[in-house]
Amino acid sequence: MVEIIRWLRENLEGVAAGETIGFEVLDPDCAKGVYAGEIVSVEGEKFCYRGYKAWTDLAELLFCRMLTPEKRGDATVRLRFEKLDLTDSFHRSGDVEKAEKYGVDSPFFAINKSEEPAFLAAHIQALESVKIGSRKRVLNLGVNTGDEFELIKTVAGEQFEEISLVGIDHSSSAIAYAKERFPQTNVEFYAHDINKLDDLALGRFDLIVSIGTLQSPGIEFKPLFMSLVQNYLEPNGSVILGFPNCRWMGGEMIYGAKAPNYAHSEQSLLYKDVHFCKKYLQQKKFRVTLTGKPYLFLTATPIGVKKTN
């Protein structure tokens, strides 16, 4: 595998975005219950086994998209890696007005995280852990066009109409879209700077949700987070935070947080923020769990009844 990675890296340097590199490997369907690296024999010929999971992981690590394998002989397939266009990303939309970087006319609008199983499964688990159907008031910070409310509606079922939901986002166009999407009287949306949340006089909630928003540039992460717990959360309230551990580019969700001044994924800042929230909530007598992969989901539920701060 070391030689394969070296070969691919060298050859991908001379390939333009959208072009492909191909190579022939053992068809993973020829063996079952075999681990990567095991030698298998097919019709007297020996091969080193690697499953499709290994190949899709490798494509992602090299910023490629793995195309549909082509069957060659009885025992082999041809894999094709298409090089991604790394400039095709909402992360690079620096000329867009700050509030509309995530608006309906931005590249971000095309992203539906709930269609990514690795994100969706962890998100559903978090909603089930806080018993979303029994919640009375839910605050979502960074709600954008309302995808997270759509998932709550699906998970809560008939109980959705009994939940009062408030969504806040800096993007006016995203909020306008969300209002059309959710005309129900139990759902409210505000186009507002969450750094100035006190201006809205929202009261307290028994669930606060924020997926990939609190770590955004321009947000004072720690003070805002502590204020949310102290001033906006009911004594028996719960918290769901989603910390991005991926990037979106060329139509793909690429695993690994990107830090400034690093060409590769570097996750120190991510884990620093996660650890801060986990420790703070545990000190406030919450039970805290961490799940997920491309997004780390921190789910906090109260241990017993707490007094308000």
mmCIF file of C-alpha atoms in Angstrom:
data_model
loop_
_atom_site.group_PDB
_atom_site.id
_atom_site.type_symbol
_atom_site.label_atom_id
_atom_site.label_comp_id
_atom_site.label_asym_id
_atom_site.label_seq_id
_atom_site.Cartn_x
_atom_site.Cartn_y
_atom_site.Cartn_z
ATOM 1 C CA MET A 1 0.000 0.000 0.000
ATOM 2 C CA VAL A 2 2.928 2.351 0.651
ATOM 3 C CA GLU A 3 4.053 1.937 -2.968
ATOM 4 C CA ILE A 4 0.493 2.442 -4.241
ATOM 5 C CA ILE A 5 0.100 5.702 -2.306
ATOM 6 C CA ARG A 6 3.485 6.949 -3.572
ATOM 7 C CA TRP A 7 2.611 6.066 -7.149
ATOM 8 C CA LEU A 8 -0.776 7.765 -6.981
ATOM 9 C CA ARG A 9 0.606 10.925 -5.390
ATOM 10 C CA GLU A 10 3.319 11.235 -8.010
ATOM 11 C CA ASN A 11 0.948 10.699 -10.914
ATOM 12 C CA LEU A 12 -1.843 12.874 -9.557
ATOM 13 C CA GLU A 13 0.526 15.846 -9.536
ATOM 14 C CA GLY A 14 0.453 15.873 -13.312
ATOM 15 C CA VAL A 15 -3.312 15.385 -13.595
ATOM 16 C CA ALA A 16 -5.779 18.266 -13.912
ATOM 17 C CA ALA A 17 -8.951 18.502 -11.859
ATOM 18 C CA GLY A 18 -11.655 16.322 -13.397
ATOM 19 C CA GLU A 19 -9.187 13.907 -15.022
ATOM 20 C CA THR A 20 -8.780 10.304 -13.867
ATOM 21 C CA ILE A 21 -6.069 7.810 -12.982
ATOM 22 C CA GLY A 22 -6.776 4.099 -13.314
ATOM 23 C CA PHE A 23 -5.203 0.910 -12.012
ATOM 24 C CA GLU A 24 -6.144 -2.760 -11.798
ATOM 25 C CA VAL A 25 -6.650 -4.602 -8.484
ATOM 26 C CA LEU A 26 -8.214 -7.740 -7.087
ATOM 27 C CA ASP A 27 -12.015 -7.678 -7.231
ATOM 28 C CA PRO A 28 -12.966 -7.489 -3.521
ATOM 29 C CA ASP A 29 -16.037 -9.628 -4.244
ATOM 30 C CA CYS A 30 -13.726 -12.588 -4.831
ATOM 31 C CA ALA A 31 -13.160 -13.019 -1.085
ATOM 32 C CA LYS A 32 -15.284 -12.736 2.057
ATOM 33 C CA GLY A 33 -14.325 -12.213 5.680
ATOM 34 C CA VAL A 34 -10.791 -11.279 4.633
ATOM 35 C CA TYR A 35 -8.827 -8.368 6.105
ATOM 36 C CA ALA A 36 -6.836 -5.866 4.083
ATOM 37 C CA GLY A 37 -3.366 -7.193 3.320
ATOM 38 C CA GLU A 38 -4.243 -10.894 3.424
ATOM 39 C CA ILE A 39 -3.059 -12.961 0.472
ATOM 40 C CA VAL A 40 -5.863 -14.768 -1.333
ATOM 41 C CA SER A 41 -5.671 -17.261 -4.156
ATOM 42 C CA VAL A 42 -8.040 -17.073 -7.126
ATOM 43 C CA GLU A 43 -7.740 -19.833 -9.726
ATOM 44 C CA GLY A 44 -4.158 -20.468 -8.681
ATOM 45 C CA GLU A 45 -3.082 -16.815 -8.834
ATOM 46 C CA LYS A 46 -2.220 -14.950 -5.631
ATOM 47 C CA PHE A 47 -3.464 -11.456 -4.858
ATOM 48 C CA CYS A 48 -3.218 -9.016 -1.959
ATOM 49 C CA TYR A 49 -6.749 -8.342 -0.738
ATOM 50 C CA ARG A 50 -8.129 -4.844 -0.151
ATOM 51 C CA GLY A 51 -11.837 -4.040 0.160
ATOM 52 C CA TYR A 52 -13.722 -1.184 -1.458
ATOM 53 C CA LYS A 53 -13.740 0.625 1.901
ATOM 54 C CA ALA A 54 -9.926 0.827 1.719
ATOM 55 C CA TRP A 55 -10.043 2.167 -1.832
ATOM 56 C CA THR A 56 -12.735 4.789 -1.147
ATOM 57 C CA ASP A 57 -10.802 5.924 1.935
ATOM 58 C CA LEU A 58 -7.648 6.243 -0.173
ATOM 59 C CA ALA A 59 -9.474 8.245 -2.830
ATOM 60 C CA GLU A 60 -10.736 10.650 -0.163
ATOM 61 C CA LEU A 61 -7.282 11.049 1.393
ATOM 62 C CA LEU A 62 -5.851 11.958 -2.009
ATOM 63 C CA PHE A 63 -8.700 14.416 -2.741
ATOM 64 C CA CYS A 64 -10.221 12.209 -5.414
ATOM 65 C CA ARG A 65 -13.604 10.715 -6.204
ATOM 66 C CA MET A 66 -13.643 6.964 -6.806
ATOM 67 C CA LEU A 67 -15.695 6.219 -9.906
ATOM 68 C CA THR A 68 -17.600 2.991 -10.578
ATOM 69 C CA PRO A 69 -15.109 0.102 -10.850
ATOM 70 C CA GLU A 70 -14.864 -1.620 -14.231
ATOM 71 C CA LYS A 71 -14.879 -5.416 -14.272
ATOM 72 C CA ARG A 72 -11.849 -6.791 -16.113
ATOM 73 C CA GLY A 73 -11.112 -10.492 -15.731
ATOM 74 C CA ASP A 74 -12.684 -13.071 -13.438
ATOM 75 C CA ALA A 75 -10.612 -11.808 -10.517
ATOM 76 C CA THR A 76 -9.818 -8.131 -11.153
ATOM 77 C CA VAL A 77 -11.424 -4.721 -11.517
ATOM 78 C CA ARG A 78 -10.076 -1.435 -12.791
ATOM 79 C CA LEU A 79 -10.366 1.397 -10.279
ATOM 80 C CA ARG A 80 -10.580 4.998 -11.446
ATOM 81 C CA PHE A 81 -9.763 7.981 -9.238
ATOM 82 C CA GLU A 82 -11.030 11.348 -10.464
ATOM 83 C CA LYS A 83 -9.066 14.323 -9.140
ATOM 84 C CA LEU A 84 -11.282 16.840 -7.361
ATOM 85 C CA ASP A 85 -11.314 20.541 -8.091
ATOM 86 C CA LEU A 86 -10.152 21.905 -4.734
ATOM 87 C CA THR A 87 -11.188 25.429 -5.706
ATOM 88 C CA ASP A 88 -14.825 24.284 -5.993
ATOM 89 C CA SER A 89 -15.712 24.910 -2.362
ATOM 90 C CA PHE A 90 -17.815 27.357 -0.372
ATOM 91 C CA HIS A 91 -14.852 27.594 2.025
ATOM 92 C CA ARG A 92 -13.084 29.688 -0.628
ATOM 93 C CA SER A 93 -15.937 32.111 -1.307
ATOM 94 C CA GLY A 94 -14.030 34.984 0.270
ATOM 95 C CA ASP A 95 -15.533 37.728 -1.914
ATOM 96 C CA VAL A 96 -19.099 36.945 -0.867
ATOM 97 C CA GLU A 97 -20.773 39.203 1.686
ATOM 98 C CA LYS A 98 -20.069 37.662 5.095
ATOM 99 C CA ALA A 99 -23.732 37.150 6.021
ATOM 100 C CA GLU A 100 -24.470 35.498 2.662
ATOM 101 C CA LYS A 101 -21.510 33.110 2.514
ATOM 102 C CA TYR A 102 -24.071 30.477 3.514
ATOM 103 C CA GLY A 103 -27.017 31.993 1.639
ATOM 104 C CA VAL A 104 -29.253 30.483 -1.027
ATOM 105 C CA ASP A 105 -27.024 31.783 -3.847
ATOM 106 C CA SER A 106 -23.845 30.354 -2.322
ATOM 107 C CA PRO A 107 -22.191 26.976 -3.026
ATOM 108 C CA PHE A 108 -23.164 25.971 0.526
ATOM 109 C CA PHE A 109 -26.828 25.847 -0.536
ATOM 110 C CA ALA A 110 -26.111 22.710 -2.608
ATOM 111 C CA ILE A 111 -24.885 20.791 0.466
ATOM 112 C CA ASN A 112 -27.361 18.484 2.203
ATOM 113 C CA LYS A 113 -25.537 16.936 5.150
ATOM 114 C CA SER A 114 -28.483 14.637 5.880
ATOM 115 C CA GLU A 115 -27.736 12.730 2.661
ATOM 116 C CA GLU A 116 -24.337 11.720 4.087
ATOM 117 C CA PRO A 117 -24.892 8.539 6.169
ATOM 118 C CA ALA A 118 -21.891 9.164 8.449
ATOM 119 C CA PHE A 119 -23.380 12.537 9.418
ATOM 120 C CA LEU A 120 -27.018 11.473 9.469
ATOM 121 C CA ALA A 121 -26.621 8.411 11.702
ATOM 122 C CA ALA A 122 -24.801 10.390 14.410
ATOM 123 C CA HIS A 123 -27.327 13.244 14.195
ATOM 124 C CA ILE A 124 -30.292 10.888 14.575
ATOM 125 C CA GLN A 125 -28.593 9.180 17.512
ATOM 126 C CA ALA A 126 -28.129 12.554 19.217
ATOM 127 C CA LEU A 127 -31.796 13.500 18.684
ATOM 128 C CA GLU A 128 -32.949 10.159 20.039
ATOM 129 C CA SER A 129 -30.635 10.493 23.061
ATOM 130 C CA VAL A 130 -32.308 13.763 24.098
ATOM 131 C CA LYS A 131 -35.786 12.300 23.424
ATOM 132 C CA ILE A 132 -36.594 14.962 20.868
ATOM 133 C CA GLY A 133 -40.286 14.090 20.774
ATOM 134 C CA SER A 134 -40.699 15.116 24.421
ATOM 135 C CA ARG A 135 -39.049 18.536 24.039
ATOM 136 C CA LYS A 136 -41.161 21.673 24.424
ATOM 137 C CA ARG A 137 -38.854 24.475 23.174
ATOM 138 C CA VAL A 138 -35.886 23.999 20.836
ATOM 139 C CA LEU A 139 -33.358 26.658 19.849
ATOM 140 C CA ASN A 140 -31.198 26.072 16.768
ATOM 141 C CA LEU A 141 -28.268 28.413 16.169
ATOM 142 C CA GLY A 142 -27.077 28.445 12.562
ATOM 143 C CA VAL A 143 -30.288 26.868 11.268
ATOM 144 C CA ASN A 144 -29.655 28.067 7.685
ATOM 145 C CA THR A 145 -32.479 26.775 5.426
ATOM 146 C CA GLY A 146 -33.937 24.452 8.052
ATOM 147 C CA ASP A 147 -32.484 21.028 7.178
ATOM 148 C CA GLU A 148 -32.060 20.257 10.876
ATOM 149 C CA PHE A 149 -35.724 21.064 11.571
ATOM 150 C CA GLU A 150 -36.655 18.716 8.717
ATOM 151 C CA LEU A 151 -34.766 15.913 10.446
ATOM 152 C CA ILE A 152 -36.385 16.751 13.802
ATOM 153 C CA LYS A 153 -39.758 16.584 12.066
ATOM 154 C CA THR A 154 -38.927 13.116 10.719
ATOM 155 C CA VAL A 155 -37.571 11.750 14.016
ATOM 156 C CA ALA A 156 -40.269 13.308 16.238
ATOM 157 C CA GLY A 157 -43.122 12.258 13.971
ATOM 158 C CA GLU A 158 -46.563 13.422 15.121
ATOM 159 C CA GLN A 159 -45.023 15.078 18.188
ATOM 160 C CA PHE A 160 -43.303 17.648 15.957
ATOM 161 C CA GLU A 161 -46.381 19.909 16.032
ATOM 162 C CA GLU A 162 -46.166 20.041 19.835
ATOM 163 C CA ILE A 163 -42.584 21.371 19.840
ATOM 164 C CA SER A 164 -41.912 25.111 19.685
ATOM 165 C CA LEU A 165 -38.848 25.590 17.452
ATOM 166 C CA VAL A 166 -36.790 28.741 17.031
ATOM 167 C CA GLY A 167 -34.131 28.969 14.329
ATOM 168 C CA ILE A 168 -31.558 31.745 14.006
ATOM 169 C CA ASP A 169 -29.097 32.421 11.203
ATOM 170 C CA HIS A 170 -27.053 35.380 9.964
ATOM 171 C CA SER A 171 -28.135 34.836 6.345
ATOM 172 C CA SER A 172 -31.335 36.680 5.425
ATOM 173 C CA SER A 173 -31.806 34.674 2.223
ATOM 174 C CA ALA A 174 -31.461 31.350 4.071
ATOM 175 C CA ILE A 175 -33.978 32.443 6.700
ATOM 176 C CA ALA A 176 -36.443 33.593 4.018
ATOM 177 C CA TYR A 177 -36.136 30.157 2.403
ATOM 178 C CA ALA A 178 -36.642 28.408 5.760
ATOM 179 C CA LYS A 179 -39.796 30.436 6.496
ATOM 180 C CA GLU A 180 -41.359 29.271 3.227
ATOM 181 C CA ARG A 181 -40.318 25.714 3.988
ATOM 182 C CA PHE A 182 -41.865 25.722 7.478
ATOM 183 C CA PRO A 183 -45.098 27.742 7.548
ATOM 184 C CA GLN A 184 -46.232 25.984 10.736
ATOM 185 C CA THR A 185 -47.143 28.244 13.653
ATOM 186 C CA ASN A 186 -44.876 26.300 16.031
ATOM 187 C CA VAL A 187 -41.752 27.283 14.040
ATOM 188 C CA GLU A 188 -40.096 30.715 14.172
ATOM 189 C CA PHE A 189 -37.055 32.047 12.326
ATOM 190 C CA TYR A 190 -34.870 35.102 12.861
ATOM 191 C CA ALA A 191 -32.177 36.576 10.612
ATOM 192 C CA HIS A 192 -29.869 37.769 13.355
ATOM 193 C CA ASP A 193 -26.286 37.825 14.617
ATOM 194 C CA ILE A 194 -26.054 35.152 17.314
ATOM 195 C CA ASN A 195 -23.373 37.223 19.055
ATOM 196 C CA LYS A 196 -26.261 39.580 19.904
ATOM 197 C CA LEU A 197 -28.744 36.937 20.967
ATOM 198 C CA ASP A 198 -29.886 38.937 23.996
ATOM 199 C CA ASP A 199 -31.522 41.480 21.675
ATOM 200 C CA LEU A 200 -34.230 38.948 20.801
ATOM 201 C CA ALA A 201 -35.397 38.222 24.388
ATOM 202 C CA LEU A 202 -36.100 34.593 23.524
ATOM 203 C CA GLY A 203 -36.354 33.135 27.018
ATOM 204 C CA ARG A 204 -35.174 29.634 27.891
ATOM 205 C CA PHE A 205 -35.240 26.342 25.990
ATOM 206 C CA ASP A 206 -35.115 22.700 26.983
ATOM 207 C CA LEU A 207 -32.912 21.844 23.996
ATOM 208 C CA ILE A 208 -30.220 23.941 22.317
ATOM 209 C CA VAL A 209 -28.784 22.709 19.020
ATOM 210 C CA SER A 210 -25.917 24.123 16.983
ATOM 211 C CA ILE A 211 -24.319 22.158 14.153
ATOM 212 C CA GLY A 212 -21.081 23.565 12.746
ATOM 213 C CA THR A 213 -21.788 27.171 13.731
ATOM 214 C CA LEU A 214 -20.231 28.103 17.077
ATOM 215 C CA GLN A 215 -16.691 27.667 15.698
ATOM 216 C CA SER A 216 -17.313 30.065 12.802
ATOM 217 C CA PRO A 217 -15.031 33.115 12.370
ATOM 218 C CA GLY A 218 -16.447 36.171 14.079
ATOM 219 C CA ILE A 219 -18.093 34.229 16.899
ATOM 220 C CA GLU A 220 -16.651 34.414 20.402
ATOM 221 C CA PHE A 221 -16.931 30.696 20.959
ATOM 222 C CA LYS A 222 -16.303 30.163 24.678
ATOM 223 C CA PRO A 223 -18.210 33.199 26.039
ATOM 224 C CA LEU A 224 -21.167 32.478 23.752
ATOM 225 C CA PHE A 225 -21.280 28.805 24.669
ATOM 226 C CA MET A 226 -21.180 29.506 28.423
ATOM 227 C CA SER A 227 -23.862 32.175 28.043
ATOM 228 C CA LEU A 228 -26.123 29.731 26.223
ATOM 229 C CA VAL A 229 -25.886 27.203 29.049
ATOM 230 C CA GLN A 230 -26.266 29.790 31.806
ATOM 231 C CA ASN A 231 -28.902 32.082 30.298
ATOM 232 C CA TYR A 232 -30.855 30.148 27.672
ATOM 233 C CA LEU A 233 -31.038 26.558 28.881
ATOM 234 C CA GLU A 234 -33.782 25.290 31.183
ATOM 235 C CA PRO A 235 -32.637 23.472 34.366
ATOM 236 C CA ASN A 236 -33.564 20.141 32.785
ATOM 237 C CA GLY A 237 -32.454 21.158 29.289
ATOM 238 C CA SER A 238 -30.119 19.299 26.935
ATOM 239 C CA VAL A 239 -27.523 20.350 24.375
ATOM 240 C CA ILE A 240 -26.483 19.008 20.968
ATOM 241 C CA LEU A 241 -23.376 20.489 19.365
ATOM 242 C CA GLY A 242 -21.932 19.414 16.025
ATOM 243 C CA PHE A 243 -18.222 20.103 15.470
ATOM 244 C CA PRO A 244 -17.128 19.927 11.800
ATOM 245 C CA ASN A 245 -14.334 17.442 11.163
ATOM 246 C CA CYS A 246 -14.538 17.632 7.384
ATOM 247 C CA ARG A 247 -14.446 19.924 4.373
ATOM 248 C CA TRP A 248 -16.754 20.202 1.382
ATOM 249 C CA MET A 249 -15.178 20.452 -2.070
ATOM 250 C CA GLY A 250 -15.842 19.254 -5.576
ATOM 251 C CA GLY A 251 -19.139 17.653 -4.570
ATOM 252 C CA GLU A 252 -17.516 15.537 -1.844
ATOM 253 C CA MET A 253 -17.408 15.559 1.944
ATOM 254 C CA ILE A 254 -13.709 15.153 2.783
ATOM 255 C CA TYR A 255 -12.859 13.894 6.270
ATOM 256 C CA GLY A 256 -10.540 15.949 8.475
ATOM 257 C CA ALA A 257 -10.646 19.459 9.913
ATOM 258 C CA LYS A 258 -8.479 22.009 8.094
ATOM 259 C CA ALA A 259 -6.453 24.374 10.242
ATOM 260 C CA PRO A 260 -4.678 27.545 9.053
ATOM 261 C CA ASN A 261 -1.061 27.133 7.920
ATOM 262 C CA TYR A 262 -1.403 23.372 7.398
ATOM 263 C CA ALA A 263 -1.714 21.667 4.028
ATOM 264 C CA HIS A 264 -3.083 18.527 5.680
ATOM 265 C CA SER A 265 -5.811 17.883 8.220
ATOM 266 C CA GLU A 266 -4.852 19.106 11.703
ATOM 267 C CA GLN A 267 -7.398 18.624 14.458
ATOM 268 C CA SER A 268 -5.861 20.205 17.569
ATOM 269 C CA LEU A 269 -8.220 23.201 17.596
ATOM 270 C CA LEU A 270 -11.212 20.940 17.033
ATOM 271 C CA TYR A 271 -10.434 18.715 20.008
ATOM 272 C CA LYS A 272 -9.543 21.716 22.154
ATOM 273 C CA ASP A 273 -13.026 23.163 21.636
ATOM 274 C CA VAL A 274 -14.710 19.788 22.135
ATOM 275 C CA HIS A 275 -12.786 19.182 25.357
ATOM 276 C CA PHE A 276 -13.678 22.638 26.686
ATOM 277 C CA CYS A 277 -17.410 22.073 26.123
ATOM 278 C CA LYS A 278 -17.333 18.556 27.524
ATOM 279 C CA LYS A 279 -15.492 19.596 30.692
ATOM 280 C CA TYR A 280 -17.695 22.659 31.230
ATOM 281 C CA LEU A 281 -20.913 20.662 30.854
ATOM 282 C CA GLN A 282 -19.683 17.889 33.133
ATOM 283 C CA GLN A 283 -18.954 20.504 35.785
ATOM 284 C CA LYS A 284 -22.578 21.612 35.393
ATOM 285 C CA LYS A 285 -23.717 18.023 36.088
ATOM 286 C CA PHE A 286 -24.429 16.905 32.544
ATOM 287 C CA ARG A 287 -23.840 13.452 31.129
ATOM 288 C CA VAL A 288 -21.823 14.051 27.957
ATOM 289 C CA THR A 289 -21.249 11.707 25.018
ATOM 290 C CA LEU A 290 -19.191 12.170 21.848
ATOM 291 C CA THR A 291 -20.162 10.367 18.650
ATOM 292 C CA GLY A 292 -19.712 10.774 14.912
ATOM 293 C CA LYS A 293 -16.850 10.999 12.438
ATOM 294 C CA PRO A 294 -17.091 13.790 9.800
ATOM 295 C CA TYR A 295 -18.955 15.787 12.453
ATOM 296 C CA LEU A 296 -18.324 15.147 16.127
ATOM 297 C CA PHE A 297 -21.636 15.254 17.966
ATOM 298 C CA LEU A 298 -21.483 16.320 21.588
ATOM 299 C CA THR A 299 -24.738 15.399 23.317
ATOM 300 C CA ALA A 300 -25.316 16.582 26.887
ATOM 301 C CA THR A 301 -28.230 15.511 29.067
ATOM 302 C CA PRO A 302 -28.739 16.590 32.685
ATOM 303 C CA ILE A 303 -28.011 14.313 35.624
ATOM 304 C CA GLY A 304 -30.924 15.083 37.925
ATOM 305 C CA VAL A 305 -32.618 18.469 38.260
ATOM 306 C CA LYS A 306 -30.320 21.490 38.404
ATOM 307 C CA LYS A 307 -30.910 24.945 39.778
ATOM 308 C CA THR A 308 -30.704 27.841 37.336
ATOM 309 C CA ASN A 309 -27.448 29.814 37.335
#
